[in-house]
Amino acid sequence: MSDDLVFAIEGITSLADVKKISPAIERNIRFTVNKGADKARTLSAGEIQNQVNFPASYLRGDKRLAVTKRAQGNNLEAEITGRRRPTSLARFIVGGTSKRGGVSVSVQPGSSATIKRGFILKLRSGTASLDQASNRGLAIRLKPGEKPSRAYKPFKIGDGLYLLYGPSVDQVFKTVRQDVQGDVLDFMENEFLRLMESSL
């Protein structure tokens, strides 16, 4: 949970603090925190895709970047969690593949690299801890004693045979969550003031 993004209202640190607030204000705070979490998820998804070439639909919905806890009752916190599974490099393949030239991938916008001994491998099924890109993986076969260089969490599946992975959503989320914090706090402040004014 320490890697999640948590939103709370400053000054509300205990149940005793909450009890001092009128029900109307508490309701407005709860609504503001939840709206802020939704805003943070949307902004973070956009920033993540600015840094990593996840497929356009990869971060839609709540499957890989989600508001996993909402403010409710006296608990005025919300949390956003990114998926922690490494992402199959097969999701970042660009163009076709060549038996001689290997496989080209583009993880970061504007740059690409060719994995000369890489090839696409059909996989039987996914696992709980690894993203296998619809049962398709990007693999590399190495000589005895060799290990994948500059690979993020390669997964050994045989002698000298490795599946290759890129960053997880959670890994990239950690780098962007502070970037969106200012905009989210401004949004929450405006939203809370709007609610308070409308309830007068």
PDB file of C-alpha atoms in Angstrom:
ATOM      1  CA  MET A   1       0.000   0.000   0.000  1.00  0.00           C
ATOM      2  CA  SER A   2       2.960   2.317   0.499  1.00  0.00           C
ATOM      3  CA  ASP A   3       3.299   2.675  -3.285  1.00  0.00           C
ATOM      4  CA  ASP A   4      -0.296   3.824  -3.763  1.00  0.00           C
ATOM      5  CA  LEU A   5      -1.292   7.459  -4.155  1.00  0.00           C
ATOM      6  CA  VAL A   6      -3.364   8.540  -1.161  1.00  0.00           C
ATOM      7  CA  PHE A   7      -5.581  11.628  -0.922  1.00  0.00           C
ATOM      8  CA  ALA A   8      -6.785  13.017   2.380  1.00  0.00           C
ATOM      9  CA  ILE A   9      -7.949  16.342   3.745  1.00  0.00           C
ATOM     10  CA  GLU A  10      -5.243  18.241   5.637  1.00  0.00           C
ATOM     11  CA  GLY A  11      -6.152  18.773   9.267  1.00  0.00           C
ATOM     12  CA  ILE A  12      -8.401  15.699   9.457  1.00  0.00           C
ATOM     13  CA  THR A  13      -6.199  13.212  11.271  1.00  0.00           C
ATOM     14  CA  SER A  14      -8.543  11.266  13.515  1.00  0.00           C
ATOM     15  CA  LEU A  15     -12.124  10.238  14.099  1.00  0.00           C
ATOM     16  CA  ALA A  16     -12.353  12.974  16.743  1.00  0.00           C
ATOM     17  CA  ASP A  17     -11.560  15.598  14.089  1.00  0.00           C
ATOM     18  CA  VAL A  18     -14.284  14.226  11.823  1.00  0.00           C
ATOM     19  CA  LYS A  19     -16.857  14.359  14.627  1.00  0.00           C
ATOM     20  CA  LYS A  20     -16.277  18.118  14.953  1.00  0.00           C
ATOM     21  CA  ILE A  21     -17.381  18.665  11.347  1.00  0.00           C
ATOM     22  CA  SER A  22     -21.012  19.203  10.416  1.00  0.00           C
ATOM     23  CA  PRO A  23     -22.583  16.432   8.296  1.00  0.00           C
ATOM     24  CA  ALA A  24     -22.906  18.813   5.325  1.00  0.00           C
ATOM     25  CA  ILE A  25     -19.219  19.729   5.358  1.00  0.00           C
ATOM     26  CA  GLU A  26     -18.190  16.122   5.855  1.00  0.00           C
ATOM     27  CA  ARG A  27     -20.294  15.158   2.838  1.00  0.00           C
ATOM     28  CA  ASN A  28     -18.625  17.874   0.747  1.00  0.00           C
ATOM     29  CA  ILE A  29     -15.165  16.736   1.839  1.00  0.00           C
ATOM     30  CA  ARG A  30     -15.966  13.126   1.006  1.00  0.00           C
ATOM     31  CA  PHE A  31     -17.291  14.102  -2.423  1.00  0.00           C
ATOM     32  CA  THR A  32     -14.245  16.311  -3.078  1.00  0.00           C
ATOM     33  CA  VAL A  33     -11.748  13.591  -2.150  1.00  0.00           C
ATOM     34  CA  ASN A  34     -13.433  11.078  -4.460  1.00  0.00           C
ATOM     35  CA  LYS A  35     -13.661  13.560  -7.332  1.00  0.00           C
ATOM     36  CA  GLY A  36      -9.996  14.397  -6.763  1.00  0.00           C
ATOM     37  CA  ALA A  37      -9.037  10.727  -6.946  1.00  0.00           C
ATOM     38  CA  ASP A  38     -10.887  10.324 -10.253  1.00  0.00           C
ATOM     39  CA  LYS A  39      -9.164  13.432 -11.598  1.00  0.00           C
ATOM     40  CA  ALA A  40      -5.759  12.170 -10.452  1.00  0.00           C
ATOM     41  CA  ARG A  41      -6.328   8.797 -12.127  1.00  0.00           C
ATOM     42  CA  THR A  42      -7.229  10.469 -15.433  1.00  0.00           C
ATOM     43  CA  LEU A  43      -4.308  12.910 -15.364  1.00  0.00           C
ATOM     44  CA  SER A  44      -1.879  10.168 -14.322  1.00  0.00           C
ATOM     45  CA  ALA A  45      -3.008   7.905 -17.159  1.00  0.00           C
ATOM     46  CA  GLY A  46      -2.275  10.690 -19.637  1.00  0.00           C
ATOM     47  CA  GLU A  47       1.156  11.381 -18.154  1.00  0.00           C
ATOM     48  CA  ILE A  48       2.000   7.664 -18.117  1.00  0.00           C
ATOM     49  CA  GLN A  49       1.228   7.394 -21.821  1.00  0.00           C
ATOM     50  CA  ASN A  50       3.392  10.454 -22.480  1.00  0.00           C
ATOM     51  CA  GLN A  51       6.315   8.511 -21.033  1.00  0.00           C
ATOM     52  CA  VAL A  52       5.606   4.949 -22.167  1.00  0.00           C
ATOM     53  CA  ASN A  53       4.018   3.645 -25.377  1.00  0.00           C
ATOM     54  CA  PHE A  54       1.312   1.586 -23.756  1.00  0.00           C
ATOM     55  CA  PRO A  55      -1.420   0.722 -26.297  1.00  0.00           C
ATOM     56  CA  ALA A  56      -4.132   3.394 -26.541  1.00  0.00           C
ATOM     57  CA  SER A  57      -6.691   1.295 -24.663  1.00  0.00           C
ATOM     58  CA  TYR A  58      -4.258  -0.079 -22.073  1.00  0.00           C
ATOM     59  CA  LEU A  59      -5.111   2.381 -19.292  1.00  0.00           C
ATOM     60  CA  ARG A  60      -8.802   2.825 -20.043  1.00  0.00           C
ATOM     61  CA  GLY A  61     -11.190   1.716 -17.357  1.00  0.00           C
ATOM     62  CA  ASP A  62     -10.012   0.518 -13.962  1.00  0.00           C
ATOM     63  CA  LYS A  63      -8.116  -2.632 -14.817  1.00  0.00           C
ATOM     64  CA  ARG A  64      -4.502  -1.411 -14.659  1.00  0.00           C
ATOM     65  CA  LEU A  65      -4.725   2.033 -13.023  1.00  0.00           C
ATOM     66  CA  ALA A  66      -7.593   2.234 -10.599  1.00  0.00           C
ATOM     67  CA  VAL A  67      -9.118   4.148  -7.719  1.00  0.00           C
ATOM     68  CA  THR A  68      -8.906   1.254  -5.288  1.00  0.00           C
ATOM     69  CA  LYS A  69     -10.270   3.023  -2.228  1.00  0.00           C
ATOM     70  CA  ARG A  70     -12.862   5.788  -1.964  1.00  0.00           C
ATOM     71  CA  ALA A  71     -13.703   8.098   0.898  1.00  0.00           C
ATOM     72  CA  GLN A  72     -16.766   6.833   2.706  1.00  0.00           C
ATOM     73  CA  GLY A  73     -18.273   7.332   6.123  1.00  0.00           C
ATOM     74  CA  ASN A  74     -15.713   8.809   8.501  1.00  0.00           C
ATOM     75  CA  ASN A  75     -12.769   7.629   6.414  1.00  0.00           C
ATOM     76  CA  LEU A  76     -11.908  10.617   4.215  1.00  0.00           C
ATOM     77  CA  GLU A  77      -9.174   8.939   2.165  1.00  0.00           C
ATOM     78  CA  ALA A  78      -8.977   7.701  -1.400  1.00  0.00           C
ATOM     79  CA  GLU A  79      -6.239   5.630  -3.037  1.00  0.00           C
ATOM     80  CA  ILE A  80      -5.050   5.020  -6.595  1.00  0.00           C
ATOM     81  CA  THR A  81      -3.128   1.854  -7.417  1.00  0.00           C
ATOM     82  CA  GLY A  82      -1.170   0.939 -10.525  1.00  0.00           C
ATOM     83  CA  ARG A  83      -0.851  -2.625 -11.748  1.00  0.00           C
ATOM     84  CA  ARG A  84       2.421  -4.107 -10.519  1.00  0.00           C
ATOM     85  CA  ARG A  85       2.900  -6.819 -13.150  1.00  0.00           C
ATOM     86  CA  PRO A  86       5.804  -6.176 -15.529  1.00  0.00           C
ATOM     87  CA  THR A  87       4.459  -5.444 -19.024  1.00  0.00           C
ATOM     88  CA  SER A  88       5.334  -7.846 -21.823  1.00  0.00           C
ATOM     89  CA  LEU A  89       7.671  -6.273 -24.373  1.00  0.00           C
ATOM     90  CA  ALA A  90       5.420  -7.867 -26.986  1.00  0.00           C
ATOM     91  CA  ARG A  91       3.051  -4.949 -26.357  1.00  0.00           C
ATOM     92  CA  PHE A  92       5.695  -2.541 -27.631  1.00  0.00           C
ATOM     93  CA  ILE A  93       6.588  -4.244 -30.917  1.00  0.00           C
ATOM     94  CA  VAL A  94       6.684  -1.869 -33.879  1.00  0.00           C
ATOM     95  CA  GLY A  95       6.551  -2.858 -37.548  1.00  0.00           C
ATOM     96  CA  GLY A  96       7.085  -6.416 -38.689  1.00  0.00           C
ATOM     97  CA  THR A  97       9.594  -8.981 -37.543  1.00  0.00           C
ATOM     98  CA  SER A  98      12.601 -10.304 -39.379  1.00  0.00           C
ATOM     99  CA  LYS A  99      14.360 -13.626 -38.939  1.00  0.00           C
ATOM    100  CA  ARG A 100      17.682 -11.886 -39.495  1.00  0.00           C
ATOM    101  CA  GLY A 101      16.990  -8.485 -38.032  1.00  0.00           C
ATOM    102  CA  GLY A 102      15.202  -9.528 -34.844  1.00  0.00           C
ATOM    103  CA  VAL A 103      12.322  -7.531 -33.379  1.00  0.00           C
ATOM    104  CA  SER A 104      11.968  -3.759 -32.995  1.00  0.00           C
ATOM    105  CA  VAL A 105      10.285  -2.327 -29.928  1.00  0.00           C
ATOM    106  CA  SER A 106       9.407   1.204 -28.892  1.00  0.00           C
ATOM    107  CA  VAL A 107       8.893   1.590 -25.148  1.00  0.00           C
ATOM    108  CA  GLN A 108       9.411   5.346 -24.949  1.00  0.00           C
ATOM    109  CA  PRO A 109       7.728   7.743 -27.392  1.00  0.00           C
ATOM    110  CA  GLY A 110      10.135   8.837 -30.116  1.00  0.00           C
ATOM    111  CA  SER A 111      12.692   6.073 -29.629  1.00  0.00           C
ATOM    112  CA  SER A 112      13.004   2.439 -30.615  1.00  0.00           C
ATOM    113  CA  ALA A 113      15.463  -0.405 -30.312  1.00  0.00           C
ATOM    114  CA  THR A 114      16.013  -3.664 -32.130  1.00  0.00           C
ATOM    115  CA  ILE A 115      16.430  -6.862 -30.180  1.00  0.00           C
ATOM    116  CA  LYS A 116      18.603  -8.725 -32.667  1.00  0.00           C
ATOM    117  CA  ARG A 117      18.044 -12.205 -31.280  1.00  0.00           C
ATOM    118  CA  GLY A 118      14.469 -11.540 -30.250  1.00  0.00           C
ATOM    119  CA  PHE A 119      11.492 -13.448 -31.605  1.00  0.00           C
ATOM    120  CA  ILE A 120       7.783 -13.758 -30.924  1.00  0.00           C
ATOM    121  CA  LEU A 121       6.760 -16.795 -28.938  1.00  0.00           C
ATOM    122  CA  LYS A 122       3.241 -18.152 -28.535  1.00  0.00           C
ATOM    123  CA  LEU A 123       2.473 -18.843 -24.890  1.00  0.00           C
ATOM    124  CA  ARG A 124      -0.016 -21.238 -23.370  1.00  0.00           C
ATOM    125  CA  SER A 125      -1.509 -18.950 -20.764  1.00  0.00           C
ATOM    126  CA  GLY A 126      -0.848 -15.974 -18.523  1.00  0.00           C
ATOM    127  CA  THR A 127       0.190 -16.082 -14.897  1.00  0.00           C
ATOM    128  CA  ALA A 128      -0.844 -14.048 -11.888  1.00  0.00           C
ATOM    129  CA  SER A 129       2.461 -12.159 -11.791  1.00  0.00           C
ATOM    130  CA  LEU A 130       3.318 -11.660 -15.472  1.00  0.00           C
ATOM    131  CA  ASP A 131       1.627  -9.858 -18.311  1.00  0.00           C
ATOM    132  CA  GLN A 132       1.814 -12.086 -21.374  1.00  0.00           C
ATOM    133  CA  ALA A 133       0.153  -9.831 -23.963  1.00  0.00           C
ATOM    134  CA  SER A 134      -2.714 -12.097 -24.994  1.00  0.00           C
ATOM    135  CA  ASN A 135      -0.588 -15.255 -24.878  1.00  0.00           C
ATOM    136  CA  ARG A 136       2.138 -13.727 -27.030  1.00  0.00           C
ATOM    137  CA  GLY A 137       5.585 -13.023 -25.669  1.00  0.00           C
ATOM    138  CA  LEU A 138       8.819 -11.500 -26.878  1.00  0.00           C
ATOM    139  CA  ALA A 139      11.601 -13.953 -26.189  1.00  0.00           C
ATOM    140  CA  ILE A 140      15.344 -14.106 -26.644  1.00  0.00           C
ATOM    141  CA  ARG A 141      17.643 -17.142 -26.817  1.00  0.00           C
ATOM    142  CA  LEU A 142      21.129 -16.682 -25.418  1.00  0.00           C
ATOM    143  CA  LYS A 143      24.328 -18.678 -25.329  1.00  0.00           C
ATOM    144  CA  PRO A 144      25.135 -20.762 -22.230  1.00  0.00           C
ATOM    145  CA  GLY A 145      26.114 -18.483 -19.362  1.00  0.00           C
ATOM    146  CA  GLU A 146      24.722 -15.350 -20.987  1.00  0.00           C
ATOM    147  CA  LYS A 147      22.019 -13.260 -19.346  1.00  0.00           C
ATOM    148  CA  PRO A 148      19.794 -10.617 -20.941  1.00  0.00           C
ATOM    149  CA  SER A 149      21.517  -7.236 -20.733  1.00  0.00           C
ATOM    150  CA  ARG A 150      19.513  -4.077 -19.988  1.00  0.00           C
ATOM    151  CA  ALA A 151      16.342  -6.157 -19.675  1.00  0.00           C
ATOM    152  CA  TYR A 152      13.720  -5.306 -17.066  1.00  0.00           C
ATOM    153  CA  LYS A 153      12.902  -8.407 -15.018  1.00  0.00           C
ATOM    154  CA  PRO A 154      13.540 -11.065 -17.703  1.00  0.00           C
ATOM    155  CA  PHE A 155      11.736 -14.325 -16.983  1.00  0.00           C
ATOM    156  CA  LYS A 156      13.613 -17.545 -17.654  1.00  0.00           C
ATOM    157  CA  ILE A 157      11.479 -20.213 -19.321  1.00  0.00           C
ATOM    158  CA  GLY A 158      14.193 -22.626 -20.472  1.00  0.00           C
ATOM    159  CA  ASP A 159      17.940 -23.082 -20.957  1.00  0.00           C
ATOM    160  CA  GLY A 160      19.119 -19.769 -22.342  1.00  0.00           C
ATOM    161  CA  LEU A 161      15.535 -18.793 -23.178  1.00  0.00           C
ATOM    162  CA  TYR A 162      13.991 -15.693 -21.601  1.00  0.00           C
ATOM    163  CA  LEU A 163      10.747 -13.755 -21.920  1.00  0.00           C
ATOM    164  CA  LEU A 164      11.376 -10.012 -21.956  1.00  0.00           C
ATOM    165  CA  TYR A 165       9.386  -7.412 -20.067  1.00  0.00           C
ATOM    166  CA  GLY A 166       9.105  -3.654 -19.823  1.00  0.00           C
ATOM    167  CA  PRO A 167       8.005  -1.443 -16.935  1.00  0.00           C
ATOM    168  CA  SER A 168       4.812  -2.048 -15.030  1.00  0.00           C
ATOM    169  CA  VAL A 169       2.086   0.588 -14.838  1.00  0.00           C
ATOM    170  CA  ASP A 170       2.920   0.988 -11.152  1.00  0.00           C
ATOM    171  CA  GLN A 171       6.585   1.675 -11.935  1.00  0.00           C
ATOM    172  CA  VAL A 172       5.702   4.517 -14.304  1.00  0.00           C
ATOM    173  CA  PHE A 173       2.927   5.773 -12.001  1.00  0.00           C
ATOM    174  CA  LYS A 174       5.536   6.359  -9.294  1.00  0.00           C
ATOM    175  CA  THR A 175       7.349   8.784 -11.607  1.00  0.00           C
ATOM    176  CA  VAL A 176       4.269  10.807 -12.635  1.00  0.00           C
ATOM    177  CA  ARG A 177       2.095  10.978  -9.539  1.00  0.00           C
ATOM    178  CA  GLN A 178       3.965  13.949  -8.107  1.00  0.00           C
ATOM    179  CA  ASP A 179       3.729  15.696 -11.498  1.00  0.00           C
ATOM    180  CA  VAL A 180      -0.075  15.756 -11.331  1.00  0.00           C
ATOM    181  CA  GLN A 181      -0.344  16.530  -7.628  1.00  0.00           C
ATOM    182  CA  GLY A 182      -0.477  20.312  -8.008  1.00  0.00           C
ATOM    183  CA  ASP A 183      -3.239  20.231 -10.610  1.00  0.00           C
ATOM    184  CA  VAL A 184      -5.246  17.769  -8.533  1.00  0.00           C
ATOM    185  CA  LEU A 185      -4.962  19.852  -5.371  1.00  0.00           C
ATOM    186  CA  ASP A 186      -6.092  22.970  -7.266  1.00  0.00           C
ATOM    187  CA  PHE A 187      -9.023  21.000  -8.673  1.00  0.00           C
ATOM    188  CA  MET A 188     -10.006  19.737  -5.227  1.00  0.00           C
ATOM    189  CA  GLU A 189      -9.804  23.200  -3.693  1.00  0.00           C
ATOM    190  CA  ASN A 190     -12.047  24.662  -6.391  1.00  0.00           C
ATOM    191  CA  GLU A 191     -14.464  21.744  -6.160  1.00  0.00           C
ATOM    192  CA  PHE A 192     -14.742  22.022  -2.381  1.00  0.00           C
ATOM    193  CA  LEU A 193     -15.346  25.797  -2.520  1.00  0.00           C
ATOM    194  CA  ARG A 194     -17.977  25.286  -5.222  1.00  0.00           C
ATOM    195  CA  LEU A 195     -19.802  22.746  -3.074  1.00  0.00           C
ATOM    196  CA  MET A 196     -19.639  24.952  -0.020  1.00  0.00           C
ATOM    197  CA  GLU A 197     -20.984  27.964  -1.907  1.00  0.00           C
ATOM    198  CA  SER A 198     -23.826  25.957  -3.407  1.00  0.00           C
ATOM    199  CA  SER A 199     -24.860  24.698   0.034  1.00  0.00           C
ATOM    200  CA  LEU A 200     -25.135  28.171   1.563  1.00  0.00           C
TER     201      LEU A 200
END
